[in-house]
Short mmCIF file of C-alpha atoms in Angstrom, two decimals:
data_model
loop_
_atom_site.label_atom_id
_atom_site.label_comp_id
_atom_site.label_asym_id
_atom_site.label_seq_id
_atom_site.Cartn_x
_atom_site.Cartn_y
_atom_site.Cartn_z
CA LEU A 1 7.41 0.23 25.48
CA CYS A 2 10.48 -1.84 24.68
CA LEU A 3 8.83 -4.94 26.13
CA ALA A 4 6.00 -3.79 24.42
CA GLY A 5 7.41 -4.01 21.05
CA LEU A 6 9.52 -7.13 21.60
CA PHE A 7 6.41 -8.44 23.10
CA PHE A 8 4.80 -7.49 18.80
CA LEU A 9 9.01 -8.67 17.51
CA VAL A 10 8.25 -12.36 18.25
CA PRO A 11 6.16 -13.39 15.76
CA PHE A 12 9.58 -12.23 13.27
CA ILE A 13 11.82 -13.40 15.41
CA TRP A 14 10.43 -16.93 14.90
CA LEU A 15 9.66 -16.40 11.37
CA ILE A 16 13.43 -15.30 10.38
CA SER A 17 13.79 -18.48 12.66
CA THR A 18 11.45 -21.57 11.03
CA SER A 19 13.00 -19.69 7.68
CA LEU A 20 17.06 -20.85 8.47
CA LYS A 21 15.93 -24.20 9.89
CA SER A 22 16.25 -26.90 8.23
CA SER A 23 12.92 -29.51 7.95
CA ASP A 24 13.29 -31.96 11.03
CA GLN A 25 13.33 -28.92 13.24
CA ILE A 26 10.47 -26.86 11.78
CA PHE A 27 7.86 -28.94 13.98
CA SER A 28 10.27 -30.49 16.40
CA TYR A 29 9.21 -29.80 20.40
CA PRO A 30 9.72 -27.89 22.07
CA PRO A 31 10.34 -25.11 19.74
CA LYS A 32 13.65 -24.14 19.23
CA TRP A 33 14.66 -20.31 18.49
CA ILE A 34 17.26 -20.47 17.25
CA PRO A 35 17.87 -22.91 14.53
CA LYS A 36 21.60 -25.74 14.59
CA PRO A 37 22.65 -24.54 12.14
CA ALA A 38 21.32 -21.86 10.66
CA LYS A 39 21.60 -22.91 6.88
CA PHE A 40 21.52 -19.11 4.31
CA SER A 41 21.06 -21.59 1.62
CA ASN A 42 16.39 -22.48 2.33
CA TYR A 43 16.44 -19.10 0.83
CA ARG A 44 18.30 -19.73 -1.59
CA GLU A 45 16.93 -22.88 -3.33
CA ALA A 46 13.78 -20.97 -1.91
CA PHE A 47 14.35 -18.75 -5.38
CA GLU A 48 15.48 -21.53 -7.24
CA ALA A 49 12.29 -23.27 -6.26
CA ILE A 50 9.27 -20.52 -7.34
CA PRO A 51 9.87 -17.72 -10.05
CA TYR A 52 9.51 -15.14 -6.88
CA LEU A 53 11.82 -12.52 -8.53
CA LYS A 54 8.83 -12.27 -11.05
CA TYR A 55 6.10 -11.75 -8.66
CA ILE A 56 8.23 -8.83 -6.51
CA LEU A 57 7.66 -6.98 -10.52
CA ASN A 58 3.96 -6.99 -10.14
CA THR A 59 4.25 -6.08 -7.68
CA MET A 60 6.22 -3.27 -7.81
CA LYS A 61 3.76 -2.61 -11.76
CA THR A 62 0.70 -1.87 -9.01
CA THR A 63 2.52 -1.16 -6.34
CA SER A 64 3.90 2.01 -8.56
CA LEU A 65 1.20 2.85 -10.94
CA ALA A 66 -0.89 2.57 -7.61
CA VAL A 67 1.09 5.32 -6.00
CA LEU A 68 1.25 7.27 -9.71
CA GLY A 69 -2.58 8.11 -9.46
CA ASN A 70 -3.48 8.94 -5.38
CA VAL A 71 -0.41 11.42 -6.42
CA LEU A 72 -1.83 12.75 -9.35
CA SER A 73 -5.43 12.56 -8.32
CA ALA A 74 -5.53 13.45 -4.58
CA PRO A 75 -4.14 16.48 -4.79
CA MET A 76 -5.55 18.16 -7.83
CA ILE A 77 -9.54 17.19 -6.69
CA GLY A 78 -8.59 18.57 -2.82
CA TYR A 79 -7.03 21.32 -4.07
CA ALA A 80 -10.71 22.07 -6.40
CA PHE A 81 -12.30 21.14 -2.49
CA GLY A 82 -10.01 23.57 -0.05
CA LYS A 83 -9.38 26.92 -2.50
CA LEU A 84 -11.74 27.24 -5.07
CA LYS A 85 -15.68 27.62 -5.16
CA TRP A 86 -18.22 26.55 -6.89
CA PRO A 87 -22.17 25.28 -6.02
CA GLY A 88 -22.54 22.48 -4.12
CA ARG A 89 -18.63 22.02 -3.03
CA ASP A 90 -19.75 21.23 0.35
CA LYS A 91 -21.85 18.51 0.41
CA VAL A 92 -20.35 17.10 -2.84
CA PHE A 93 -16.86 17.06 -0.08
CA MET A 94 -19.33 15.62 2.52
CA LEU A 95 -20.85 12.85 -0.25
CA VAL A 96 -17.10 12.30 -1.02
CA VAL A 97 -16.58 12.03 3.24
CA ALA A 98 -19.35 9.83 3.59
CA THR A 99 -18.02 6.76 1.77
CA MET A 100 -15.11 5.90 4.34
CA MET A 101 -18.53 5.02 5.81
CA LEU A 102 -18.62 2.48 3.04
CA PRO A 103 -16.49 -1.45 4.27
CA PHE A 104 -14.51 -2.88 1.42
CA THR A 105 -17.05 -5.84 1.79
CA VAL A 106 -20.72 -4.11 0.96
CA THR A 107 -18.41 -2.16 -2.34
CA MET A 108 -16.86 -5.42 -3.05
CA ILE A 109 -18.96 -7.13 -4.89
CA PRO A 110 -20.80 -4.21 -6.60
CA LEU A 111 -17.36 -3.69 -8.54
CA TYR A 112 -15.68 -6.96 -8.86
CA SER A 113 -19.75 -7.00 -11.13
CA LEU A 114 -18.85 -3.86 -12.90
CA PHE A 115 -15.32 -4.96 -13.44
CA SER A 116 -16.17 -8.21 -14.87
CA LYS A 117 -18.88 -6.41 -17.43
CA LEU A 118 -16.19 -4.92 -18.53
CA GLY A 119 -13.65 -7.34 -18.78
CA TRP A 120 -11.69 -6.21 -17.34
CA THR A 121 -10.81 -8.95 -14.39
CA ASN A 122 -7.15 -11.32 -14.67
CA THR A 123 -5.74 -7.66 -15.66
CA TYR A 124 -4.40 -5.08 -13.82
CA ILE A 125 -6.70 -2.86 -13.91
CA PRO A 126 -9.47 -3.05 -11.24
CA LEU A 127 -5.70 -2.76 -8.90
CA VAL A 128 -4.95 0.80 -10.61
CA LEU A 129 -8.12 2.35 -11.80
CA PRO A 130 -10.25 4.23 -8.74
CA ASP A 131 -6.75 5.45 -7.38
CA PHE A 132 -6.45 7.35 -10.80
CA LEU A 133 -9.95 8.49 -10.09
CA GLY A 134 -9.46 9.57 -6.44
CA THR A 135 -9.35 7.71 -2.68
CA ALA A 136 -11.51 9.07 -0.55
CA TYR A 137 -9.33 9.86 3.06
CA PHE A 138 -6.57 11.53 -0.12
CA ILE A 139 -9.26 13.90 -0.46
CA PHE A 140 -9.61 14.32 2.55
CA LEU A 141 -5.96 15.36 3.94
CA MET A 142 -5.49 16.48 1.55
CA ARG A 143 -8.32 19.48 1.76
CA GLN A 144 -7.83 19.53 5.27
CA PHE A 145 -4.73 20.71 4.52
CA TYR A 146 -4.86 23.52 1.94
CA ARG A 147 -8.32 25.06 3.08
CA ASN A 148 -5.10 25.98 6.08
CA LEU A 149 -3.06 27.74 3.50
CA PRO A 150 -3.18 31.47 3.64
CA ASP A 151 -5.55 32.45 0.26
CA GLU A 152 -2.97 35.44 0.23
CA PHE A 153 -0.81 33.09 -1.80
CA MET A 154 -2.86 32.26 -4.08
CA GLU A 155 -4.73 36.35 -3.77
CA ALA A 156 -0.66 37.97 -4.97
CA ALA A 157 -0.32 35.03 -7.32
CA ARG A 158 -3.81 36.20 -9.39
CA ILE A 159 -2.10 39.46 -9.07
CA ASP A 160 0.21 38.93 -11.72
CA GLY A 161 -1.86 36.75 -13.44
CA ALA A 162 -1.70 33.05 -12.80
CA GLY A 163 -4.32 31.09 -12.91
CA ASN A 164 -5.97 28.52 -11.53
CA TRP A 165 -3.29 25.45 -12.55
CA TYR A 166 -0.66 27.50 -12.21
CA SER A 167 -1.42 28.97 -8.59
CA PHE A 168 -1.69 24.74 -8.54
CA VAL A 169 1.02 23.99 -9.35
CA LYS A 170 3.19 26.47 -8.70
CA ILE A 171 2.42 27.42 -5.49
CA CYS A 172 0.33 24.05 -3.55
CA MET A 173 1.88 21.69 -4.69
CA PRO A 174 6.05 22.34 -3.80
CA LEU A 175 3.53 23.61 -0.50
CA SER A 176 2.15 19.93 0.47
CA LYS A 177 5.00 17.80 -0.65
CA PRO A 178 4.85 16.38 2.31
CA ILE A 179 1.20 15.09 2.20
CA ILE A 180 1.86 13.97 -0.54
CA SER A 181 5.21 12.07 1.04
CA LEU A 182 2.72 11.02 2.97
CA ILE A 183 -0.36 9.29 0.38
CA ALA A 184 2.96 7.90 -1.33
CA LEU A 185 4.19 5.90 1.21
CA GLN A 186 0.65 5.10 2.54
CA THR A 187 -0.20 3.64 -0.86
CA PHE A 188 3.11 1.89 -1.57
CA LEU A 189 2.30 -0.18 1.80
CA ALA A 190 -1.44 -1.00 1.44
CA ASN A 191 -0.20 -2.14 -1.94
CA TRP A 192 1.64 -3.71 -1.34
CA ASN A 193 0.39 -5.86 0.83
CA ASP A 194 -3.18 -6.75 -0.61
CA PHE A 195 -4.37 -9.96 -1.26
CA PHE A 196 -7.14 -10.25 -1.11
CA TRP A 197 -8.70 -8.00 -4.46
CA ALA A 198 -5.57 -8.90 -5.91
CA TRP A 199 -6.88 -12.56 -5.75
CA LEU A 200 -10.00 -11.91 -6.79
CA VAL A 201 -9.35 -10.05 -9.25
CA THR A 202 -5.97 -11.89 -11.16
CA GLU A 203 -6.77 -15.53 -11.62
CA LYS A 204 -4.00 -15.99 -13.98
CA GLN A 205 0.09 -17.39 -13.60
CA SER A 206 1.30 -14.32 -14.59
CA LEU A 207 -0.18 -11.66 -12.90
CA TRP A 208 -0.58 -11.98 -8.98
CA THR A 209 1.89 -10.04 -7.12
CA LEU A 210 3.14 -10.95 -4.52
CA ASN A 211 0.66 -12.53 -1.42
CA VAL A 212 -1.12 -14.44 -4.03
CA ALA A 213 1.63 -16.14 -4.86
CA LEU A 214 2.41 -16.63 -1.52
CA TYR A 215 -0.96 -16.97 -0.39
CA ASN A 216 -1.53 -20.45 -3.75
CA ILE A 217 2.16 -21.50 -3.13
CA SER A 218 2.17 -22.47 0.46
CA LYS A 219 -1.34 -24.88 -0.76
CA ASN A 220 1.68 -27.17 -1.88
CA GLN A 221 2.35 -29.64 -0.06
CA PHE A 222 5.40 -29.78 -1.75
CA ILE A 223 6.88 -26.20 -0.76
CA LYS A 224 8.21 -26.78 2.06
CA MET A 225 7.83 -24.52 4.97
CA ASN A 226 11.21 -23.00 5.97
CA PHE A 227 11.10 -21.87 2.09
CA ILE A 228 8.14 -20.11 2.23
CA MET A 229 8.89 -17.98 5.68
CA GLY A 230 12.07 -17.02 3.39
CA LEU A 231 10.00 -15.86 1.11
CA SER A 232 7.66 -14.35 3.40
CA LEU A 233 11.01 -12.46 5.37
CA PHE A 234 11.92 -10.25 1.74
CA SER A 235 7.91 -9.76 1.41
CA ILE A 236 7.95 -8.27 4.91
CA LEU A 237 11.28 -5.99 4.23
CA PRO A 238 10.72 -3.65 2.19
CA VAL A 239 7.58 -2.04 4.42
CA MET A 240 9.66 -2.62 7.51
CA LEU A 241 12.58 -0.22 5.78
CA LEU A 242 10.48 2.10 4.64
CA THR A 243 8.55 2.56 7.66
CA ILE A 244 12.08 3.00 9.17
CA ILE A 245 12.95 5.64 6.76
CA PHE A 246 9.63 8.02 6.84
CA SER A 247 8.26 7.67 9.96
CA SER A 248 9.52 10.95 10.88
CA GLN A 249 8.17 12.32 7.37
CA ILE A 250 4.82 10.61 8.69
CA LYS A 251 4.28 12.02 12.00
CA LYS A 252 5.54 15.59 10.38
CA SER A 253 3.25 15.06 7.46
CA ILE A 254 -0.06 14.06 10.08
CA ILE A 255 0.33 17.60 11.77
CA SER A 256 0.90 19.77 8.86
CA SER A 257 -2.49 18.88 7.05
CA GLY A 258 -3.86 20.11 10.65
CA ILE A 259 -6.09 17.05 11.96
CA LYS A 260 -6.69 17.22 15.73
CA GLY A 261 -5.96 14.66 18.05
#
């Protein structure tokens, strides 16, 4: 496993190496893995040449709102499917799960057409609003988790006069912290790494997220490749750190959701 891991680390090592090279070493043959000398000043020059912090803030804004949207919507919808009894509940749930089989390439054009007619393109609404309306996969996770919670908890609360909302907020939400943490983390990773949808709905440079900015900047022939590599390195560090820090939390939440296999 360690040897396989090293194999997958090769692109990341090359990324770091290239970001520290001078311009004449980048395309040298045979390739040099260790830059001599290592130019740490490339990072400072890259930040000065490109409004990198602005793109970071744009990405943080859309990602934070998307995380908030899923953390609010998925538990409520999952609770409705998992613990409340209402006509057609299972059929509606199957319909929600069926949407997971639709690839983004199928829904992309209708979604863009809808947001365009509403006048919401070139805003952050298309990047954030779908998360506040619920994501099928996260709804499925929350529903599985709530179905595994003993009904005795809610029945005891009802005897004391608590309603569904009180049971949800005071009993279910505290118990579902691991799975909510997983939803928050996966939403963060998906939105931080998102490129195509953000590129499609935001044409103004002032609205570019980090990945869109890096794509457009990389087409500029006057921007050095070592600058692009340095900026790319800083764009993936948050994702790597969060994955490493919360890896145990991810395992715990998958186990607690009751999903087998």
